[in-house]
CSV table of N, CA and C in Angstrom, one decimal:
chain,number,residue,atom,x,y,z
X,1,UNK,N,-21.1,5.9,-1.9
X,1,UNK,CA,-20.2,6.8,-1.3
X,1,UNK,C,-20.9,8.2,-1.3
X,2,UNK,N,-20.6,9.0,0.0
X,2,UNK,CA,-21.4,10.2,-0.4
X,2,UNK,C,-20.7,11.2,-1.6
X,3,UNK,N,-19.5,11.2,-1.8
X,3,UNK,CA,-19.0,11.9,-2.9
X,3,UNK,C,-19.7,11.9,-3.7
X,4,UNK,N,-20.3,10.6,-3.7
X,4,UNK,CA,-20.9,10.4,-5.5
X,4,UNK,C,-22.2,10.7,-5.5
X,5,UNK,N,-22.8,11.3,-4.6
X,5,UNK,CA,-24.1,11.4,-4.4
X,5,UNK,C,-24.8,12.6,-4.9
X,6,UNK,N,-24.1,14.0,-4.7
X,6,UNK,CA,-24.3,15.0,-5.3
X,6,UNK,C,-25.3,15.8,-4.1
X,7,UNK,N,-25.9,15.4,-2.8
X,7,UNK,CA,-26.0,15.7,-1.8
X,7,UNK,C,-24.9,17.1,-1.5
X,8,UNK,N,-25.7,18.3,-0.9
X,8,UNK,CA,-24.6,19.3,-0.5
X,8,UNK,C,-24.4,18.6,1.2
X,9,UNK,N,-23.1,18.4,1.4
X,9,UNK,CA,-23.0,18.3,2.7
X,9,UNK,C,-22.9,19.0,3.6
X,10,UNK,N,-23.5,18.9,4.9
X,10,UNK,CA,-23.0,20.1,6.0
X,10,UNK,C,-21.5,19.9,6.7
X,11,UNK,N,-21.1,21.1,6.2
X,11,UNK,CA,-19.6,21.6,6.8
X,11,UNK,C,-19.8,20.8,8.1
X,12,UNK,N,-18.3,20.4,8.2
X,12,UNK,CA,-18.0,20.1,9.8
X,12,UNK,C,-17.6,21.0,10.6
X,13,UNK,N,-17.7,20.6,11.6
X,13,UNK,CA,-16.9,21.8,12.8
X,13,UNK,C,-15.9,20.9,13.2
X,14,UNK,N,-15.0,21.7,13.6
X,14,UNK,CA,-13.5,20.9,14.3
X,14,UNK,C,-13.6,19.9,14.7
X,15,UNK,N,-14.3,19.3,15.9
X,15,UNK,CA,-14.6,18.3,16.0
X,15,UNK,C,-14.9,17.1,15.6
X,16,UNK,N,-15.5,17.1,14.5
X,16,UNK,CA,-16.0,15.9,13.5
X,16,UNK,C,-15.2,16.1,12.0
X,17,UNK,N,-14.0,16.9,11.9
X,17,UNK,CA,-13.6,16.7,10.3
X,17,UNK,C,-13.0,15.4,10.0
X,18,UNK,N,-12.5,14.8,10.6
X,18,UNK,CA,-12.2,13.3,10.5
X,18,UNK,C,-13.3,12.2,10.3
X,19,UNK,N,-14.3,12.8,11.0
X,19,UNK,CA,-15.8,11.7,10.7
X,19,UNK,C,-16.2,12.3,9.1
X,20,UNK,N,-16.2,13.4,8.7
X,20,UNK,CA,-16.8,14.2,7.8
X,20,UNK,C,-15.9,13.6,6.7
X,21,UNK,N,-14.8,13.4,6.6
X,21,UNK,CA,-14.1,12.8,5.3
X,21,UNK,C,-14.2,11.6,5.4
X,22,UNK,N,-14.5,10.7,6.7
X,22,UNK,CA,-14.7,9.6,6.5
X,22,UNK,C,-16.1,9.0,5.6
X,23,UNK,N,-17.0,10.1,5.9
X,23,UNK,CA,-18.5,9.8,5.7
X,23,UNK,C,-18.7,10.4,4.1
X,24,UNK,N,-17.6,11.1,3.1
X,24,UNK,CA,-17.5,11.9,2.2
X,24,UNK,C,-16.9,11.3,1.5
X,25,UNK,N,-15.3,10.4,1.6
X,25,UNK,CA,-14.8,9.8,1.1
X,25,UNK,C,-14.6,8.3,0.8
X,26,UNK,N,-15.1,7.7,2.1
X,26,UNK,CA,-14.5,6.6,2.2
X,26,UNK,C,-16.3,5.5,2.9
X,27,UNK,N,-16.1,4.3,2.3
X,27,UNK,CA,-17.5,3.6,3.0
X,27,UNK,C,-16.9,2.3,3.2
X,28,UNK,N,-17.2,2.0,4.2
X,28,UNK,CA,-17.2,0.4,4.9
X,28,UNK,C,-16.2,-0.8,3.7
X,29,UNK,N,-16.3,-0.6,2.5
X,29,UNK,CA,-15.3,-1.9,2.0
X,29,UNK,C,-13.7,-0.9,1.8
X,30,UNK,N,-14.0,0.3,1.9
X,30,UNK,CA,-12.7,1.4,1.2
X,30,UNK,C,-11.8,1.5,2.5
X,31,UNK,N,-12.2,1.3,3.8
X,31,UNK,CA,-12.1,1.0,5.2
X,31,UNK,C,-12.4,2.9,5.9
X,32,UNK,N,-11.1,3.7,5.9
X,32,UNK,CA,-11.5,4.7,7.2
X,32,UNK,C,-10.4,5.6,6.5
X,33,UNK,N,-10.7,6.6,6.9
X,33,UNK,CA,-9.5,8.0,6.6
X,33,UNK,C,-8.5,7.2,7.4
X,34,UNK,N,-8.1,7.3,8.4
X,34,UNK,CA,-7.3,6.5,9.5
X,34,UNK,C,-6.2,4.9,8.6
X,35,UNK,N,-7.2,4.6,7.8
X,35,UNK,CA,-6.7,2.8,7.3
X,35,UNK,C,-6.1,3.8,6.2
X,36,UNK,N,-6.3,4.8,5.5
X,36,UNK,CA,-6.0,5.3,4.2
X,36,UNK,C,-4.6,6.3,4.4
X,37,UNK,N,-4.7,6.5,5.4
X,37,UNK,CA,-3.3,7.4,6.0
X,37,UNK,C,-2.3,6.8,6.5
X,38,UNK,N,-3.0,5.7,6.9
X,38,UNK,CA,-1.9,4.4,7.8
X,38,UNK,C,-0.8,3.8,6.2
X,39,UNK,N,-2.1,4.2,5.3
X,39,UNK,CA,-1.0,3.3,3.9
X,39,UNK,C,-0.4,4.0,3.4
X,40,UNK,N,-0.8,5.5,3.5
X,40,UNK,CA,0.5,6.7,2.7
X,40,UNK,C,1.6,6.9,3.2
X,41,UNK,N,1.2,6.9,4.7
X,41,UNK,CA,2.7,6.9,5.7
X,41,UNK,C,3.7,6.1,5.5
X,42,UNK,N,2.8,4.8,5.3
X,42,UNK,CA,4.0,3.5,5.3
X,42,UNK,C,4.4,3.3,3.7
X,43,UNK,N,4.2,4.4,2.7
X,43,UNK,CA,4.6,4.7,1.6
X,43,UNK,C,5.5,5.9,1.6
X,44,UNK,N,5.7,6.3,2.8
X,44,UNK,CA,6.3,7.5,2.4
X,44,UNK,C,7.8,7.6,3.1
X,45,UNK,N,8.2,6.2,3.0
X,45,UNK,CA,9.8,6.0,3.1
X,45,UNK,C,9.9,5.4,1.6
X,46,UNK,N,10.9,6.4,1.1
X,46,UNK,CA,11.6,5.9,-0.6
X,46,UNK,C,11.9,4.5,-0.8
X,47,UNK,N,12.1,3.6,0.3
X,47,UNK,CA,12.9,2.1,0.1
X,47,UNK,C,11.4,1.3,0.3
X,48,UNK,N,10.3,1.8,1.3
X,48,UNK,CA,9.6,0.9,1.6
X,48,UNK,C,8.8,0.9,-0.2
X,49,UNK,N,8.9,2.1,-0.5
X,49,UNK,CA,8.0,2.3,-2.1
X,49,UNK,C,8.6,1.6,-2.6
X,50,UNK,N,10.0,1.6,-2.8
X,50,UNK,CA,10.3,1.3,-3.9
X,50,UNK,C,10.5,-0.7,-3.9
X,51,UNK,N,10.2,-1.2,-2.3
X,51,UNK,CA,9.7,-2.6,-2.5
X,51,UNK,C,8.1,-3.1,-3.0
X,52,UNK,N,7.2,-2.4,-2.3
X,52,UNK,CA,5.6,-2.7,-3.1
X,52,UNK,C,6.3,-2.2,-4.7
X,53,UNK,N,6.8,-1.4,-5.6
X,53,UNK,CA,6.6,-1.1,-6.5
X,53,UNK,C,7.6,-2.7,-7.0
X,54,UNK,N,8.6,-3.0,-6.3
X,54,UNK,CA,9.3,-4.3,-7.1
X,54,UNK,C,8.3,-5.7,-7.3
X,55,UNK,N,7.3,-5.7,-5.9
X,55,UNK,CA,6.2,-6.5,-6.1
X,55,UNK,C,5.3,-6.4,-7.0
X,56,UNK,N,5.1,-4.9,-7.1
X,56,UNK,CA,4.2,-4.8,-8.1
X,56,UNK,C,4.4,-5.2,-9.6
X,57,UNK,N,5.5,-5.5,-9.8
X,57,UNK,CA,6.3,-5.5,-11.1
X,57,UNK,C,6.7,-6.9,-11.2
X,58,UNK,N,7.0,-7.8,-9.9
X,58,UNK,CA,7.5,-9.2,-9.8
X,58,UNK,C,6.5,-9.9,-8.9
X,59,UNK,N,5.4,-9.6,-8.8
X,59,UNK,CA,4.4,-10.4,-8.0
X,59,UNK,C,4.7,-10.7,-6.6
X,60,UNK,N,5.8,-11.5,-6.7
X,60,UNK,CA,6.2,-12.8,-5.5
X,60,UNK,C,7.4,-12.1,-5.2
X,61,UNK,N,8.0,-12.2,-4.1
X,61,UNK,CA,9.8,-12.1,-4.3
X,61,UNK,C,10.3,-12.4,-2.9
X,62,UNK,N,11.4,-13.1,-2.5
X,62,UNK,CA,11.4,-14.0,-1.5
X,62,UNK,C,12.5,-12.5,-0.4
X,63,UNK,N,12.1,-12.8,0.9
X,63,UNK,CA,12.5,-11.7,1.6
X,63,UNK,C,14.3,-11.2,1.5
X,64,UNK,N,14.8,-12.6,1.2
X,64,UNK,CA,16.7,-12.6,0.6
X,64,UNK,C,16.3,-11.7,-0.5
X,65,UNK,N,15.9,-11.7,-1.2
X,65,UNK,CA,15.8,-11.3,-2.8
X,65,UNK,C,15.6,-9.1,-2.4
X,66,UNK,N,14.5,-9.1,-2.1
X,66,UNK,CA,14.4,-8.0,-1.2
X,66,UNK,C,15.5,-7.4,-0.6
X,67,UNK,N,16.1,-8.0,0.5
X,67,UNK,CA,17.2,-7.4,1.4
X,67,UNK,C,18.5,-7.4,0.4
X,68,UNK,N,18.7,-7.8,-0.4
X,68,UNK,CA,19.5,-7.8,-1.7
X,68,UNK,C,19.6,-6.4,-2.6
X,69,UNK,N,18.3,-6.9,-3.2
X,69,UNK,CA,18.1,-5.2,-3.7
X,69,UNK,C,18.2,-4.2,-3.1
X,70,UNK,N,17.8,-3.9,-1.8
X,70,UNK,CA,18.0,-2.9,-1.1
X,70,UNK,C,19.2,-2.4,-0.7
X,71,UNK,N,20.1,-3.2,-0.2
X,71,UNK,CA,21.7,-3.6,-0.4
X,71,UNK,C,22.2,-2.0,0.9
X,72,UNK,N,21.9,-2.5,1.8
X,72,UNK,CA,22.0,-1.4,2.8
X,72,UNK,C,21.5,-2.3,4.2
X,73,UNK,N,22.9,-2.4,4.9
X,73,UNK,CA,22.3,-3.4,6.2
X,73,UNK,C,22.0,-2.3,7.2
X,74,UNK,N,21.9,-1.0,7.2
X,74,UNK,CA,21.0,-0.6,8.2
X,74,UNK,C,19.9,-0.2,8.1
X,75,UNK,N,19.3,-0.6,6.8
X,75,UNK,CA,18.0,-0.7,6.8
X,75,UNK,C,17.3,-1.9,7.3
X,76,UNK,N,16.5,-1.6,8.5
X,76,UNK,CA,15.7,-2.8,9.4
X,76,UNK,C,14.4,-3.4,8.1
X,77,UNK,N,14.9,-3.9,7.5
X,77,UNK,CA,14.1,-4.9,6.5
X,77,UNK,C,12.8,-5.5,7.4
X,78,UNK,N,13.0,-6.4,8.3
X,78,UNK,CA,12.2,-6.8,8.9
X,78,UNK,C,11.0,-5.4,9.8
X,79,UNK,N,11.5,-4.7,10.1
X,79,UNK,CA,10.7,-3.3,10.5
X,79,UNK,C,9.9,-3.4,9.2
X,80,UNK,N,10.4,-2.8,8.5
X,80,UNK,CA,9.5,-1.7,7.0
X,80,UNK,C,9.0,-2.7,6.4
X,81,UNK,N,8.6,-4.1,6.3
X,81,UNK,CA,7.7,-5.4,5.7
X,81,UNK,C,7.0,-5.2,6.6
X,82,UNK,N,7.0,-5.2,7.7
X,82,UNK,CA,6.3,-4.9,9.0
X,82,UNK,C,4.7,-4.0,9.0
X,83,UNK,N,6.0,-3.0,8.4
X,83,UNK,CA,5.0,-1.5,8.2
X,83,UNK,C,3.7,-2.0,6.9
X,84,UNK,N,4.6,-2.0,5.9
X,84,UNK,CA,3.9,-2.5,4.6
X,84,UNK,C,2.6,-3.6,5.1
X,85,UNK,N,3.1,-4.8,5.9
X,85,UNK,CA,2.0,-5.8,5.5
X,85,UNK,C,1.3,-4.8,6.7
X,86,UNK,N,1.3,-4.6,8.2
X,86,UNK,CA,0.4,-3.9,8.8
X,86,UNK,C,-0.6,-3.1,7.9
X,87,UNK,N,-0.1,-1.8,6.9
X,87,UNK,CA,-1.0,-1.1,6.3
X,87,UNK,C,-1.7,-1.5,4.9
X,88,UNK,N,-1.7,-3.4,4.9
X,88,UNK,CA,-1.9,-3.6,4.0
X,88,UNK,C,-1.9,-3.8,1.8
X,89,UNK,N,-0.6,-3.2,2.8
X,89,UNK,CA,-0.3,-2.9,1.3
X,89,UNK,C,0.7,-4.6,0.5
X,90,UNK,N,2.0,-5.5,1.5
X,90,UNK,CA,2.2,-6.3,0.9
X,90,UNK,C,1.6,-7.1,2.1
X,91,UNK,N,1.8,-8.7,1.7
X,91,UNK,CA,1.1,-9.5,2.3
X,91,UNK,C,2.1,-11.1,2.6
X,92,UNK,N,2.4,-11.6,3.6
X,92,UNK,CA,3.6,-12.8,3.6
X,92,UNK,C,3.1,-13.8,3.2
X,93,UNK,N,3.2,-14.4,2.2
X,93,UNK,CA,2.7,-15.9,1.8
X,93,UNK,C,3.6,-17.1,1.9
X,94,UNK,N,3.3,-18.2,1.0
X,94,UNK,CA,4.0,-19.3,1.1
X,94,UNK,C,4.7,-19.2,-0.2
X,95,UNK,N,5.9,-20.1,0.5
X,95,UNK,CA,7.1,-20.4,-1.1
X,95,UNK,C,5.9,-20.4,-2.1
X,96,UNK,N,6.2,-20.3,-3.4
X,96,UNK,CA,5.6,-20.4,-4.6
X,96,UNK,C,6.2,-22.3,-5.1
X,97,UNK,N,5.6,-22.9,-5.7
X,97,UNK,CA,5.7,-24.1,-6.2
X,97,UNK,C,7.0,-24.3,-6.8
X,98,UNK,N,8.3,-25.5,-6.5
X,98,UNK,CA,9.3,-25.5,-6.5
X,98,UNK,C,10.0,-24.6,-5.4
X,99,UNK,N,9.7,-23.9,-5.0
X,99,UNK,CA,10.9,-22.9,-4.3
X,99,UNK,C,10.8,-23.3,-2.9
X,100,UNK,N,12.2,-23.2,-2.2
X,100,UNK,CA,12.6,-23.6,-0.8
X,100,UNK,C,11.1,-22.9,0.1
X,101,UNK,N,10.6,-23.8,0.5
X,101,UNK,CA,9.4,-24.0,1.6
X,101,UNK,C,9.9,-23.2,3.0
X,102,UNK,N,11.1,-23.2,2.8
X,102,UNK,CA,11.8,-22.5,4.6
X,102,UNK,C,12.1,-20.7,4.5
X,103,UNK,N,11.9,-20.4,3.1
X,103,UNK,CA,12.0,-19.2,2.8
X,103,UNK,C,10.6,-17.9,2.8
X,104,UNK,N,10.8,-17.2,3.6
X,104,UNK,CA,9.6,-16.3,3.7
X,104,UNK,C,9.3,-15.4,2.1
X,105,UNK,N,8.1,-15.1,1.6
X,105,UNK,CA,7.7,-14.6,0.4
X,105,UNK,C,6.8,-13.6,0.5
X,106,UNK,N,6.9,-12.4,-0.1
X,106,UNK,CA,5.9,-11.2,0.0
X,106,UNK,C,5.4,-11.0,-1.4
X,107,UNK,N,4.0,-11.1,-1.3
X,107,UNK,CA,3.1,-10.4,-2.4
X,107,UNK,C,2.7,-9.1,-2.3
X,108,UNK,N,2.3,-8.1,-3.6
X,108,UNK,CA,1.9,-7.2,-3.1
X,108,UNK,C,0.2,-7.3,-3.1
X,109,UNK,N,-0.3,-6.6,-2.4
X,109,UNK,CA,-1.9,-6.9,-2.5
X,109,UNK,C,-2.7,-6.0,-3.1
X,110,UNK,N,-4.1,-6.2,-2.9
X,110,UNK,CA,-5.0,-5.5,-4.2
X,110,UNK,C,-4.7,-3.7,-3.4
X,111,UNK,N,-4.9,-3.5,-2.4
X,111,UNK,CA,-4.6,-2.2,-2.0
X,111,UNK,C,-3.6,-1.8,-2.2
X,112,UNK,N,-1.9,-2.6,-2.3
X,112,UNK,CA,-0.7,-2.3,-2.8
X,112,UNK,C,-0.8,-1.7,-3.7
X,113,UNK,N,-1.5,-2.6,-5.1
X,113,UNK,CA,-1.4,-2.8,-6.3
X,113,UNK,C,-2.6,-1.1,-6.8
X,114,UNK,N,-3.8,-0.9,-5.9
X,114,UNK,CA,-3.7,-0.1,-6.3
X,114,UNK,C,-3.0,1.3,-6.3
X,115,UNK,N,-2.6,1.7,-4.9
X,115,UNK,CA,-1.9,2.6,-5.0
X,115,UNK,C,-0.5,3.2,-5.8
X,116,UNK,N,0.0,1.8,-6.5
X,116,UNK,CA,1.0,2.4,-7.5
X,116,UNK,C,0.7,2.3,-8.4
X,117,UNK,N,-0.7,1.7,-9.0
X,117,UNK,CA,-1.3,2.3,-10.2
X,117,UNK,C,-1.8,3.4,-10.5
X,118,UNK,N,-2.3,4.2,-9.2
X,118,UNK,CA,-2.9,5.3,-9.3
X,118,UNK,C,-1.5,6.6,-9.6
X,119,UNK,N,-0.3,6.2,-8.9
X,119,UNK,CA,0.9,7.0,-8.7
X,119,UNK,C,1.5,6.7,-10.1
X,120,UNK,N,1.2,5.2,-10.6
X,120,UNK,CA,1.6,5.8,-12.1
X,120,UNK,C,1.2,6.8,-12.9
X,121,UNK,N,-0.1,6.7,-12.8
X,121,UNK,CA,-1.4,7.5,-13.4
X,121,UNK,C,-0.8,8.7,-13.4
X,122,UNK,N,-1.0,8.8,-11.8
X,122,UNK,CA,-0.2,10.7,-11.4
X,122,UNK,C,1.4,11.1,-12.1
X,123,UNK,N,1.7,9.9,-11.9
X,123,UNK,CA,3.3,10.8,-12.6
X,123,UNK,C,3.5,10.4,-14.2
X,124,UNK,N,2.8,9.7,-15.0
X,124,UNK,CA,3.4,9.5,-16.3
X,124,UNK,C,2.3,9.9,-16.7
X,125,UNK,N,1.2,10.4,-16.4
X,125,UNK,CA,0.1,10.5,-17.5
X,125,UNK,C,-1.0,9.6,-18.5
X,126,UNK,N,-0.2,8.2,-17.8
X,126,UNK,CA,-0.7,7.0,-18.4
X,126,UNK,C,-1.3,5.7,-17.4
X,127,UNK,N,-2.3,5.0,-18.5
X,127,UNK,CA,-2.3,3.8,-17.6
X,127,UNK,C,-1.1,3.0,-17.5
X,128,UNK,N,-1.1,2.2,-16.3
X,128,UNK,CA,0.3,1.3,-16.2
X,128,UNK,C,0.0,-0.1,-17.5
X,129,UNK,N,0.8,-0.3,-17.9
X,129,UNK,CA,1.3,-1.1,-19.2
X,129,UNK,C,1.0,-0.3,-20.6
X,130,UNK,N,1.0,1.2,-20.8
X,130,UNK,CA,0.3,1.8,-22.5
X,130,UNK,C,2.5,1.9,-22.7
């Protein structure tokens, strides 16, 4: 990454500030300024957070289970899973072993998982599980 390079970079001009943090911050497995804004956004409804964070905490959890907790029918559940798996954050899998096969299941994923570790970091001071 060039962050870590210690290279002085040349300032951008208006034009290229979006290439310039791409090329500063972010390299080919970390994806794009663009993939990294696409995931804060779709973090930055309180209910969509506060489902990656119940993944993050329950691994698995079947979409009933979800619209449950949430417990608000005008929230478009199906929309904001939407948003989440698009920006990569949770991901739809299959029933887990034993459980009804006809029921849809969301994991959180490794980009999910990091983002609310980093957000615990920021707000408690701590690693997640001290």
């Amino acid at each position: 990454m060039a962050a870590e390079t210690g290279d002085q970079p040349t300032p951008p001009d208006e034009r290229d500030l979006e290439s310039y943090v791409d090329d500063r911050l972010f390299d080919d497995s970390m994806g794009t300024l663009a993939d990294h804004a696409a995931r804060k956004a779709a973090l930055g409804d309180s209910r969509r957070y506060a489902v990656v964070f119940l993944l993050y905490e329950r691994d698995e959890v079947a979409r009933s289970e979800l619209a449950s907790a949430i417990d608000d029918p005008t929230f478009d559940l199906t929309h904001h899973l939407g948003q989440l798996v698009d920006a990569g954050l949770v991901a739809r899998t299959g029933a887990p072993e034993g459980a009804d096969g006809r029921r849809t299941f969301y994991e959180i994923t490794h980009l999910g998982r990091q983002e609310i570790e980093a957000d615990y970091r920021n707000v408690t001071g701590h690693e997640p599980g001290e």
